[in-house]
CSV table of C-alpha atoms and ligand atoms in Angstrom, one decimal:
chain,number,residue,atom,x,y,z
J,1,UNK,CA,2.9,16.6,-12.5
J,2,UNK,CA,6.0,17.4,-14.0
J,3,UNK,CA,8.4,14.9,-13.1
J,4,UNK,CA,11.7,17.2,-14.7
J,5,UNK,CA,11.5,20.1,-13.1
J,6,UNK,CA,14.0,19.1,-10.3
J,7,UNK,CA,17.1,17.6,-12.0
J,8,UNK,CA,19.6,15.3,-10.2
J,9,UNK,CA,22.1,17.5,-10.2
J,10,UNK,CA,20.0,20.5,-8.5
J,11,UNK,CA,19.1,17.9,-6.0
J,12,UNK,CA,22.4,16.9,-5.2
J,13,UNK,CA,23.5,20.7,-4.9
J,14,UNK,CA,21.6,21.6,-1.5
J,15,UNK,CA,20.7,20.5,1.8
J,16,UNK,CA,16.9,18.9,1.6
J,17,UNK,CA,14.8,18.9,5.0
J,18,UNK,CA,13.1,16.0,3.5
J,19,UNK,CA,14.0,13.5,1.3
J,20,UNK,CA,11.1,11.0,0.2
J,21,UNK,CA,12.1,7.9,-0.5
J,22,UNK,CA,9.1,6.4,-3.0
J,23,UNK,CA,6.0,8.3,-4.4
J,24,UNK,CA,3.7,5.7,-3.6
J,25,UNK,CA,0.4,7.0,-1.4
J,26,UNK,CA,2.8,6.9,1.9
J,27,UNK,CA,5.3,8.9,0.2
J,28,UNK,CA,3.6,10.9,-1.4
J,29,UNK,CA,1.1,11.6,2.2
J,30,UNK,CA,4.5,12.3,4.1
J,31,UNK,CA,5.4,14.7,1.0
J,32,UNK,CA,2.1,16.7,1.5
J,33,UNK,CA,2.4,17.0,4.7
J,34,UNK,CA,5.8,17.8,5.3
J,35,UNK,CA,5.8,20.8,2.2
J,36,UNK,CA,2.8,22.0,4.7
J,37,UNK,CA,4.2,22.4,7.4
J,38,UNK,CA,7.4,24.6,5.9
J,39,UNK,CA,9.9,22.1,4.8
J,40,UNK,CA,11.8,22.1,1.6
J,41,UNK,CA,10.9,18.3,0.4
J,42,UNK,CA,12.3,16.3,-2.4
J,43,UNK,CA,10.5,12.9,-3.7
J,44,UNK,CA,12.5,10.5,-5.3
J,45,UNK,CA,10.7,7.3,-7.4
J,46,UNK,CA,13.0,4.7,-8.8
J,47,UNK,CA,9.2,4.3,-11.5
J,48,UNK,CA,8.5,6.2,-14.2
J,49,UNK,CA,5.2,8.3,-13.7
J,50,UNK,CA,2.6,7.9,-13.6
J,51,UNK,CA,3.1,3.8,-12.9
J,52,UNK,CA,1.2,0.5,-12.2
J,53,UNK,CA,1.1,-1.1,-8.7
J,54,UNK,CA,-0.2,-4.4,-7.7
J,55,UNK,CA,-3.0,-3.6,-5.9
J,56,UNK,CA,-6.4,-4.7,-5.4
J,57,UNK,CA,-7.5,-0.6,-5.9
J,58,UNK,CA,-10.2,-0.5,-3.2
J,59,UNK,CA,-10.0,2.7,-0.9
J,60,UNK,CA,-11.4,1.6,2.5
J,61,UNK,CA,-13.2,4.1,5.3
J,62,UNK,CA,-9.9,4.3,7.1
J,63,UNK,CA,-7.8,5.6,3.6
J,64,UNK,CA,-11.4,7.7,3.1
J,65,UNK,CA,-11.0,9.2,6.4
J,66,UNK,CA,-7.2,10.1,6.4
J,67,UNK,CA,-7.7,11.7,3.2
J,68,UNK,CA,-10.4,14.1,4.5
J,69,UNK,CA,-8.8,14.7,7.5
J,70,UNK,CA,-5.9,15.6,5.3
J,71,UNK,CA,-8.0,18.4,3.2
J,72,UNK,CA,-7.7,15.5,0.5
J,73,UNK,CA,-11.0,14.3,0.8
J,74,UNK,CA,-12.0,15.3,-3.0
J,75,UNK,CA,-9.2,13.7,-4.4
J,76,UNK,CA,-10.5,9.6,-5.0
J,77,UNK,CA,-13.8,12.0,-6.6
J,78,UNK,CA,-12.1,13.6,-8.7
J,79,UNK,CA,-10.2,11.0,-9.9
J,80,UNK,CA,-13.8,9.1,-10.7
J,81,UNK,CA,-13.4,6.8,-8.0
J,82,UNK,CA,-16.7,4.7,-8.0
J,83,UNK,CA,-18.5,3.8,-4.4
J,84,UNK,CA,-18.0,0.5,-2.7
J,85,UNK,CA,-20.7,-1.0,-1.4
J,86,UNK,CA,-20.6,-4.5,-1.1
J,87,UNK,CA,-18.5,-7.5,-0.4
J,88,UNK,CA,-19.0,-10.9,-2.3
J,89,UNK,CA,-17.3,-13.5,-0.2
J,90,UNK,CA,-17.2,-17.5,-1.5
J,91,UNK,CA,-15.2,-20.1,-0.1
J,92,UNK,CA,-16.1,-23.3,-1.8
J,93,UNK,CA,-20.0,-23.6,-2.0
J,94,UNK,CA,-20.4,-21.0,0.8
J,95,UNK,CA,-21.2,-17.4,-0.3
J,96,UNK,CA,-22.3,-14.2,1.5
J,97,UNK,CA,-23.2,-10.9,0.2
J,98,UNK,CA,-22.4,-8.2,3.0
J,99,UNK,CA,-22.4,-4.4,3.4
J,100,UNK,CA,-19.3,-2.0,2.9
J,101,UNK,CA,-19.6,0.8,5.2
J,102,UNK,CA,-17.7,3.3,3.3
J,103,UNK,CA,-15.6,2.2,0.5
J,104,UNK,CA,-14.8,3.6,-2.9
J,105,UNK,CA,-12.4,1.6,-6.2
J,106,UNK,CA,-9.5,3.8,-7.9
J,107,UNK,CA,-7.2,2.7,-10.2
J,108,UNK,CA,-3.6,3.2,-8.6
J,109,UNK,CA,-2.1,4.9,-11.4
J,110,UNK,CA,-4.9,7.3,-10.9
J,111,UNK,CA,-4.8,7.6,-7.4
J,112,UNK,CA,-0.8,7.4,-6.9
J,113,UNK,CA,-0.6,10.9,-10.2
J,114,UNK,CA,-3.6,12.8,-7.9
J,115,UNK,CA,-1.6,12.3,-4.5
J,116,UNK,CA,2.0,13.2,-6.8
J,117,UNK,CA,0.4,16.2,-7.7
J,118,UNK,CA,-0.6,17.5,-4.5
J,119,UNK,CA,2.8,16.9,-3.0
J,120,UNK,CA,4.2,18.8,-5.9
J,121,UNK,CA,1.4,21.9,-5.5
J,122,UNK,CA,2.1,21.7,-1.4
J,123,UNK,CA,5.6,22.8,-2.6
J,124,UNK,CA,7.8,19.0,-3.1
J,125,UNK,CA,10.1,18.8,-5.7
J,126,UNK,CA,9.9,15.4,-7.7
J,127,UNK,CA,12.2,13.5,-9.5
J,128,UNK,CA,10.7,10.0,-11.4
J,129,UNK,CA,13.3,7.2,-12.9
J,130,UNK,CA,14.9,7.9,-9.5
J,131,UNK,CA,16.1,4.7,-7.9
J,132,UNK,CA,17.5,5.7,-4.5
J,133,UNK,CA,18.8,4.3,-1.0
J,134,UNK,CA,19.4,5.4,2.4
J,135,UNK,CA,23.0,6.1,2.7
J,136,UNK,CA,25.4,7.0,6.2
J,137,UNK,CA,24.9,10.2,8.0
J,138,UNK,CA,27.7,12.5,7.6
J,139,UNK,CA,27.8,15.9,9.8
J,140,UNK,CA,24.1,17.3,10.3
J,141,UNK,CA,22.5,14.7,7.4
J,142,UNK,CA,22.0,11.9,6.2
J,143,UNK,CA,22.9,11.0,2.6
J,144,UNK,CA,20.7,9.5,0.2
J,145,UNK,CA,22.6,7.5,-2.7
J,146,UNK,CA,20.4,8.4,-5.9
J,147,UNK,CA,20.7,7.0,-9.7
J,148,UNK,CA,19.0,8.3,-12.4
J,149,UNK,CA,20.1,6.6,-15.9
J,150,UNK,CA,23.6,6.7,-15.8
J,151,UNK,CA,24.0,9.7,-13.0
J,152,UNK,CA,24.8,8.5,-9.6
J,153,UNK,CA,24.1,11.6,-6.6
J,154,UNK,CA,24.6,11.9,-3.1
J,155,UNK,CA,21.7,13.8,-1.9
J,156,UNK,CA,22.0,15.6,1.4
J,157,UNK,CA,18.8,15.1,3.9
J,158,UNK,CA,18.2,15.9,7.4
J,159,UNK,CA,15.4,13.3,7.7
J,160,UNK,CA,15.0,10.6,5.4
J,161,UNK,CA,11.9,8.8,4.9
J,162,UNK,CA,11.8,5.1,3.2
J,163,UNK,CA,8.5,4.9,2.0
J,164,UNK,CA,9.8,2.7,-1.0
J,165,UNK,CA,7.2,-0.3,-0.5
J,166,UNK,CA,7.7,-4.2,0.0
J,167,UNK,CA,11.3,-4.5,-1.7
J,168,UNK,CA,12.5,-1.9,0.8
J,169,UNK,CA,11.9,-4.0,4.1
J,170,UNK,CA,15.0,-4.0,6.3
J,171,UNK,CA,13.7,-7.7,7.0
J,172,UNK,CA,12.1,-9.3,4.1
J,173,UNK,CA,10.4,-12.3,5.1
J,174,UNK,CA,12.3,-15.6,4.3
J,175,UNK,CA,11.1,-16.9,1.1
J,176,UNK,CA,8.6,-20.0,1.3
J,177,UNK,CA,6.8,-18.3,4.4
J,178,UNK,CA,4.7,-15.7,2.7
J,179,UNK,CA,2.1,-15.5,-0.3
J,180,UNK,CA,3.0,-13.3,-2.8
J,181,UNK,CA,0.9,-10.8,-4.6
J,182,UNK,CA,-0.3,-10.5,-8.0
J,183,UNK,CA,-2.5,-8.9,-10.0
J,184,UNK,CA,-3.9,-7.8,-13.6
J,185,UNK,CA,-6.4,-5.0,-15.5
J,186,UNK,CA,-9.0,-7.1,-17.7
J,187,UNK,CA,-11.4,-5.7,-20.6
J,188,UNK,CA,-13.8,-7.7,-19.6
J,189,UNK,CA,-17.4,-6.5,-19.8
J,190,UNK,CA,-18.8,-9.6,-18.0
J,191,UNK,CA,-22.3,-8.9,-16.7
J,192,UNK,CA,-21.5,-11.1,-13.4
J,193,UNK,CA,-19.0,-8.3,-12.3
J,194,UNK,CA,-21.4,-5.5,-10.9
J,195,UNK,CA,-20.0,-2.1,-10.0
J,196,UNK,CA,-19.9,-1.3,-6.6
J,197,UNK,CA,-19.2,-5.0,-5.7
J,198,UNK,CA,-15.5,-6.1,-4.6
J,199,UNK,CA,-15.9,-9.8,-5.3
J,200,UNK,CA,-13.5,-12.1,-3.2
J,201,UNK,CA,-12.8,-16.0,-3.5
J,202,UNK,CA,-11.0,-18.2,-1.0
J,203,UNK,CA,-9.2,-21.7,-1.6
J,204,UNK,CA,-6.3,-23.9,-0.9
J,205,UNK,CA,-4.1,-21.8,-3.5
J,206,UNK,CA,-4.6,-18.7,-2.0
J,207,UNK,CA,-7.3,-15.7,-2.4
J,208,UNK,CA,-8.3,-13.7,-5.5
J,209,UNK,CA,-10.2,-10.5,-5.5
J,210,UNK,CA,-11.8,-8.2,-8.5
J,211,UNK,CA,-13.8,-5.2,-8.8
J,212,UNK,CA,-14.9,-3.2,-11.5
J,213,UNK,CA,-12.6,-0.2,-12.1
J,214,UNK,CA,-13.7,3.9,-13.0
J,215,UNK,CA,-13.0,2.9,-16.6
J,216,UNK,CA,-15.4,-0.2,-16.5
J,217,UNK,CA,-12.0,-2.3,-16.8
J,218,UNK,CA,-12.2,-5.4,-13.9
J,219,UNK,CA,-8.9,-5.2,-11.8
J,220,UNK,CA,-8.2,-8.7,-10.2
J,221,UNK,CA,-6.0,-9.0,-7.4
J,222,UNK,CA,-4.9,-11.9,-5.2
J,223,UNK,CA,-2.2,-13.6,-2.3
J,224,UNK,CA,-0.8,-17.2,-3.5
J,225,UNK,CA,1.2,-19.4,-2.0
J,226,UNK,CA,3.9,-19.7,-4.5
J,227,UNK,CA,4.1,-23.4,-4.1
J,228,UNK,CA,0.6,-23.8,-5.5
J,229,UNK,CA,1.6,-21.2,-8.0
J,230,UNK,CA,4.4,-23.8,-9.1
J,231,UNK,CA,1.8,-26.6,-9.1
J,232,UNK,CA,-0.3,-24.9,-11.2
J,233,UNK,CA,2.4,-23.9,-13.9
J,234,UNK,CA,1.9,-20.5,-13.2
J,235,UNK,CA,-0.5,-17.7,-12.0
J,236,UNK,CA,-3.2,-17.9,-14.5
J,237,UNK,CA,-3.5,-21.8,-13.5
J,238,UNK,CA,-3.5,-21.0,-9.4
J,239,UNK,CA,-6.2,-18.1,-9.7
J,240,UNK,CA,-8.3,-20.6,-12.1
J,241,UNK,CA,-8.1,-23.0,-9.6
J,242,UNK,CA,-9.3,-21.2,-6.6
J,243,UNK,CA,-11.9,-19.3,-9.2
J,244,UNK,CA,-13.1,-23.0,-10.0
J,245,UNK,CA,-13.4,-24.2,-6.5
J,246,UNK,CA,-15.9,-21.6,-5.8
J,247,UNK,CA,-18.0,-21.9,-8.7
J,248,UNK,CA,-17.4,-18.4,-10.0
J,249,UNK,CA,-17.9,-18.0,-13.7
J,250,UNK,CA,-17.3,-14.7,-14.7
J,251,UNK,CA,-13.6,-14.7,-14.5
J,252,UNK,CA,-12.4,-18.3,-15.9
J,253,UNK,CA,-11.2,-16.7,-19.8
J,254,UNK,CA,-7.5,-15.9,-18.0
J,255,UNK,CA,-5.4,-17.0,-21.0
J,256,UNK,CA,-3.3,-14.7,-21.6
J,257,UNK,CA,-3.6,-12.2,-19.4
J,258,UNK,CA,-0.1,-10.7,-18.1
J,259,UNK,CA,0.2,-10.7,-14.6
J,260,UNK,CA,2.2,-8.2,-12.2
J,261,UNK,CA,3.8,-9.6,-8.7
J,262,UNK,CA,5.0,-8.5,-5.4
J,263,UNK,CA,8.1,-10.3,-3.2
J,264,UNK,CA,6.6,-12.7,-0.6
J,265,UNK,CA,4.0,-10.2,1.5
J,266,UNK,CA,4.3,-10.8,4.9
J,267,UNK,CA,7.1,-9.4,6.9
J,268,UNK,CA,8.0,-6.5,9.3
J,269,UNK,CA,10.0,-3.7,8.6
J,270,UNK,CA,13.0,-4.4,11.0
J,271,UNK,CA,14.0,-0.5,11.5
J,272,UNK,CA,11.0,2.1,11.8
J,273,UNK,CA,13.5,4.6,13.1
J,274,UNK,CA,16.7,5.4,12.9
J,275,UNK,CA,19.6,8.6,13.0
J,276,UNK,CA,17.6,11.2,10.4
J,277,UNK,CA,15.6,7.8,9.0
J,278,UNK,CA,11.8,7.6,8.9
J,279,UNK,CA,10.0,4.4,7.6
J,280,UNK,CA,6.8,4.3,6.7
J,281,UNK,CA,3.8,2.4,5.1
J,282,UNK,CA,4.8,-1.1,3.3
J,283,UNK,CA,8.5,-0.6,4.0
J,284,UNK,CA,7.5,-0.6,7.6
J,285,UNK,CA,6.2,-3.8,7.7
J,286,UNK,CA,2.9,-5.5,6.1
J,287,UNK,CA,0.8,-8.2,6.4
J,288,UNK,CA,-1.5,-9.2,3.9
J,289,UNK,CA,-3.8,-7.7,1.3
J,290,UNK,CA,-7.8,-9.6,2.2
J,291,UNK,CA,-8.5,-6.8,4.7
J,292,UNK,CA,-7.7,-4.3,2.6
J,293,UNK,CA,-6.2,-1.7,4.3
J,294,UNK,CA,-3.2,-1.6,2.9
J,295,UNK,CA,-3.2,2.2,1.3
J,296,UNK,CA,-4.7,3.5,4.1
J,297,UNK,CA,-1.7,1.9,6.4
J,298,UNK,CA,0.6,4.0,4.0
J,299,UNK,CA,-1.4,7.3,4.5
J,300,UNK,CA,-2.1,7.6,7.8
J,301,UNK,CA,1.7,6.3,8.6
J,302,UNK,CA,2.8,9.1,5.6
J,303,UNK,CA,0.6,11.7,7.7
J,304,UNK,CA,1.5,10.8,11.3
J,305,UNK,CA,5.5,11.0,10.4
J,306,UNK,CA,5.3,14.5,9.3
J,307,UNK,CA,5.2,16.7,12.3
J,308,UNK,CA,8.5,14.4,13.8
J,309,UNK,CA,10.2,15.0,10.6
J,310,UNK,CA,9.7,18.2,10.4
J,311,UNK,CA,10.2,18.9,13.8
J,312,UNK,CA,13.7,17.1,13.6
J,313,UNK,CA,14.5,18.7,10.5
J,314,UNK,CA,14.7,22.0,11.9
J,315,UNK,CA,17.0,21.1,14.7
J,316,UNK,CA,21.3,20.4,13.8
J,317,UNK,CA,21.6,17.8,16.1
J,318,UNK,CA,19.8,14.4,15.8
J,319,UNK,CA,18.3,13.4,19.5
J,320,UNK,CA,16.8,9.8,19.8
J,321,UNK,CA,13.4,10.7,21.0
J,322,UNK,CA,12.5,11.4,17.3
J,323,UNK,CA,12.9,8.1,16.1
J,324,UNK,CA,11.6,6.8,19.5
J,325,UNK,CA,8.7,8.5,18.9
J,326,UNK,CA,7.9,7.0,15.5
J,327,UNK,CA,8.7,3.9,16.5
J,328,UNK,CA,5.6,4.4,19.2
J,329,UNK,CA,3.6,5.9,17.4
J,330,UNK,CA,3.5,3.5,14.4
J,331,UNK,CA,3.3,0.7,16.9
J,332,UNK,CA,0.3,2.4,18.7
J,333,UNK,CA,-1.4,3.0,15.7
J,334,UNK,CA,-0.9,-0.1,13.3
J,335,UNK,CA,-0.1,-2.4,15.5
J,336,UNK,CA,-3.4,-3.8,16.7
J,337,UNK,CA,-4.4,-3.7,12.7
J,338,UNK,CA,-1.5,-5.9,11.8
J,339,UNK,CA,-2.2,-8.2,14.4
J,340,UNK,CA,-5.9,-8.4,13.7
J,341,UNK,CA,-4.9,-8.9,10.0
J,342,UNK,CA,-2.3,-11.7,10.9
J,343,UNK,CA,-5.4,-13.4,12.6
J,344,UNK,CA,-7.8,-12.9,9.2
J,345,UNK,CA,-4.4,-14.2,6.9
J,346,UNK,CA,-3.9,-17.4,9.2
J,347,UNK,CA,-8.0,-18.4,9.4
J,348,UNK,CA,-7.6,-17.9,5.0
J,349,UNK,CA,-5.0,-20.5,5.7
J,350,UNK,CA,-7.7,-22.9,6.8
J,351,UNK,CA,-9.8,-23.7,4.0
J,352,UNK,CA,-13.0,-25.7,6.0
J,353,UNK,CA,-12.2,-22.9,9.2
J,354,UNK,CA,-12.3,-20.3,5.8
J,355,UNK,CA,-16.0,-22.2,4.8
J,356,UNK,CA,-17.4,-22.5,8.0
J,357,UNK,CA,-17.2,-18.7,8.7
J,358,UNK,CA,-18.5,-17.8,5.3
J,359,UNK,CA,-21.3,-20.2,6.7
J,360,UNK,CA,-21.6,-18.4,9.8
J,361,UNK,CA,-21.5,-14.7,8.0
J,362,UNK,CA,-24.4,-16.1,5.8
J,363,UNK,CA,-26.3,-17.1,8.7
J,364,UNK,CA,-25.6,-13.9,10.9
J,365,UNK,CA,-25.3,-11.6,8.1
J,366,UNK,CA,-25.6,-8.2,11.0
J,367,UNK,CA,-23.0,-9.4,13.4
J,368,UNK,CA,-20.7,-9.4,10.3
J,369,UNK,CA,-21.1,-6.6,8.2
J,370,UNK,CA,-20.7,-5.1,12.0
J,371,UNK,CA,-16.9,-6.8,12.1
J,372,UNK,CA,-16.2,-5.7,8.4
J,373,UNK,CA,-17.3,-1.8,9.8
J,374,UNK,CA,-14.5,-2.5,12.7
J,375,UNK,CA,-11.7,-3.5,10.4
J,376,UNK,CA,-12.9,-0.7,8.1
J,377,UNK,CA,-12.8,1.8,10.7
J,378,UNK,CA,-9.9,4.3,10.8
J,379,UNK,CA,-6.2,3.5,12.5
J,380,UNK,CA,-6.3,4.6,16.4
J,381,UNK,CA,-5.3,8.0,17.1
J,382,UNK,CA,-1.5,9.0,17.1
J,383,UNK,CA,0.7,11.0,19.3
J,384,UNK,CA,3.2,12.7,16.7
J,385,UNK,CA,5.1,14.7,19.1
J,386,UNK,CA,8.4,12.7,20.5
U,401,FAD,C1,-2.3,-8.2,-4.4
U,401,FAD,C2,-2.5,-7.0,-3.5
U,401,FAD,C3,-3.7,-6.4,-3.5
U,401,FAD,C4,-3.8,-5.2,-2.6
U,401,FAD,N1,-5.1,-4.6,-2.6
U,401,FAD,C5,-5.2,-3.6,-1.8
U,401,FAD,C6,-6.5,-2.9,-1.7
U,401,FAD,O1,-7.5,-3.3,-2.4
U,401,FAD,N2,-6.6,-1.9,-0.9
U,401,FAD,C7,-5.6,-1.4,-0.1
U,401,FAD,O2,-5.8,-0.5,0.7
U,401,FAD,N3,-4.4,-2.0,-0.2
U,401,FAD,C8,-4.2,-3.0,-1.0
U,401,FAD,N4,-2.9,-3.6,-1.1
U,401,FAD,C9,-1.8,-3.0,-0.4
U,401,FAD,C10,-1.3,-1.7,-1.0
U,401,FAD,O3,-1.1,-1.9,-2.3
U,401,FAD,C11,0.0,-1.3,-0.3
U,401,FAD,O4,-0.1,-1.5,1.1
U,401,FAD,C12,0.3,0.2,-0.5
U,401,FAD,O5,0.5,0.4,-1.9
U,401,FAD,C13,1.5,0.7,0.3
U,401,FAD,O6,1.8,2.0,-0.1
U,401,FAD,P1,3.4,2.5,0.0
U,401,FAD,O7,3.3,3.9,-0.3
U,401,FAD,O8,3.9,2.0,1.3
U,401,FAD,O9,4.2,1.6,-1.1
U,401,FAD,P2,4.0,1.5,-2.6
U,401,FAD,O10,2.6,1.9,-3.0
U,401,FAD,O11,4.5,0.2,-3.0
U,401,FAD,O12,4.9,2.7,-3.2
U,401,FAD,C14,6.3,2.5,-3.1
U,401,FAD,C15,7.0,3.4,-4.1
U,401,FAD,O13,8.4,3.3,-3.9
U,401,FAD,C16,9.1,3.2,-5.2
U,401,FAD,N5,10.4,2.6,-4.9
U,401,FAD,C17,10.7,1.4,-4.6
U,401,FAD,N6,12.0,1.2,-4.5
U,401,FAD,C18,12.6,2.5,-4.7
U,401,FAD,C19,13.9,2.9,-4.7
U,401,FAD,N7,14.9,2.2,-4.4
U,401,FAD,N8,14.1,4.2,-5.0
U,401,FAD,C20,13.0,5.1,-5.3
U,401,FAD,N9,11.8,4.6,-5.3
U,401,FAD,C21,11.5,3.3,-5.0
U,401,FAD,C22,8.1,2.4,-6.0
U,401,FAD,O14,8.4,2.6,-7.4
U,401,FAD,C23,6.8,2.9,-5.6
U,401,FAD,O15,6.3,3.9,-6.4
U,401,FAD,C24,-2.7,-4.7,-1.9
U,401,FAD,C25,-1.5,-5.3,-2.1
U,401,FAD,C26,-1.3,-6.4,-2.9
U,401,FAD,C27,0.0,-7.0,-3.0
């Protein structure tokens, strides 16, 4: 990865196909793609690389799948990604131990530098400490405001994609509404955390997750309700307290530890398409984190956009039927998984509803690990053409 080798200034002196909003796994998918497929792509992140991301850092079989499909299937491997193969569920005194289909854990900052450096080797240019926004469309592009330290750009694009993340919703969710994400890397070498095992606890506060990472590090993750994160004094006290509730001791030293956050999580991404704009994965809308599907939204979104870009890149005029087409395609493809997740994200609401089917898994152990293969399984297929 070599995050110089595009300056601001060369960026700003040509006409892009494809300018990436965000390097992220959507961004970075759409950049791979795009580059394939003949166009001359430019990734902007407002991060320096490689970067953190709050993330829980588990890879489901849908993420797996659109990485092989995508010739990427190596990548989480050779990045030391470790298997997934179980899920430890508690919600109060209720626990259950169920079967992962296909899963594998990757650190972020690993995963997020392999996907950069394919993009970059399929032929996209890549500027880091990039902070950008979509800007008008003037003639036959649209511009893209960039700033990198004290350099502000217009960069000339004729398709933009916005795969910047949460922050970049057109329609953030109103605050209050939403949980909010957090997460941490801890040196713990507690014997209770297993490889192989994403662990997952439900309360009143919200949810917390942790798995053991490729280094041996434990990466905890979890949605709060930031109300309970107020009564709690902070983020340490609310995952405690949901920790605590169900009896898990392997995670209760927390002082200390420096958390990361998200803005609230649930909300849609008000414009999917738009004149020579493109938006993809989080910035598209997202719902919550327990299903974990997250980074394989943002890849198969980041692959599916790329034939419409490209295909509207090489034409002057703009005609509506591209961004009419994403708009149905990402709606074909995510929707039923967003809805499905809004269902999961309102039972987690429900503490006893929570218990009772942690009861009921335990009891039918089969018929569940069958509906965590389902909400494992990959996105439905797209139509990319408009
Ligand atoms: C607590 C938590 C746990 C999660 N756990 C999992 C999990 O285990 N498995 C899973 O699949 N998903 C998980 N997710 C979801 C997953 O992290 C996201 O869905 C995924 O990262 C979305 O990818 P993206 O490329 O759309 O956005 P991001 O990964 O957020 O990337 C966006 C990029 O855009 C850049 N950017 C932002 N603004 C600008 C700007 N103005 N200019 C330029 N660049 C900009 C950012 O620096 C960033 O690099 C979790 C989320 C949370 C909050």
């Amino acid at each position: 990865m070599n995050a110089d080798a595009t300056t601001l200034d060369e960026a700003a002196g040509r006409r892009w196909d494809v300018v990436v909003i965000g390097a992220g796994p959507a961004g970075t998918m759409a950049a791979i793609e795009t580059a394939r497929l003949g166009a001359s792509v430019l990734v902007l992140d407002r991060a320096a690389f490689p970067r953190a991301k709050v993330c829980g850092c588990c890879l489901g079989a849908a993420a797996l799948d659109t990485l092989r499909g995508a010739g990427l299937g190596d990548v989480p491997a050779r990045c030391g990604a470790q298997p997934l193969e179980h899920l430890d569920l508690r919600a109060g005194s209720r626990r259950v131990r169920l079967r992962i289909p296909s899963g594998a854990v990757i650190s972020r900052r690993a995963l997020d530098t392999a996907l950069l450096d394919n993009a970059i080797g399929a032929g996209a240019r890549f500027i880091d400490r990039c902070a950008a926004v979509a800007g008008p469309c003037r003639g036959e592009a649209r511009i893209v405001r960039a700033r990198r330290d004290a350099t502000h750009v217009d960069v000339s694009a004729r398709v933009v994609i916005l795969a910047a993340g949460l922050r970049a919703r057109t329609s953030p969710p109103a605050a209050g509404t939403s949980r909010i994400g957090v997460a941490t890397t801890l040196e713990t070498r507690a014997p209770t955390i297993a490889a192989g095992v994403v662990g997952m606890a439900c309360g009143e506060a919200g949810y917390v997750g942790w798995v053991r990472l490729e280094d041996d590090r434990v990466r905890v993750a979890a949605a709060l309700d930031p109300d309970a994160v107020r009564r709690s004094r902070g983020v340490t006290g609310a995952v405690r307290r949901v920790l605590a509730a169900c009896g898990h001791e392997g995670l209760h030293d927390l002082g200390g530890t420096r958390w990361r956050g998200t803005p609230p999580l649930t909300g849609p991404g008000a414009i999917i398409g738009a004149e020579r704009l493109l938006v993809i994965g989080d910035a598209a809308g997202y719902v919550e984190p327990f299903t974990g599907e997250g980074i394989g939204w943002a890849l198969a979104s980041g692959r599916a956009v790329a034939p419409i870009a490209v295909a509207a890149a090489t034409e002057p005029a703009w005609r509506e039927t591209w961004s009419n087409a994403w708009r149905r395609s990402h709606r074909r493809m995510l929707g039923p998984r967003h809805r499905a997740c809004t269902f999961v994200a309102r039972t987690l609401r429900r503490p006893p509803l929570t218990r009772a089917a942690v009861a009921a898994a335990a009891l039918l152990p089969g018929v569940a690990e069958r509906l965590v293969a389902a909400f494992c399984a990959p996105p439905g297929a797209l139509e990319n053409g408009p």
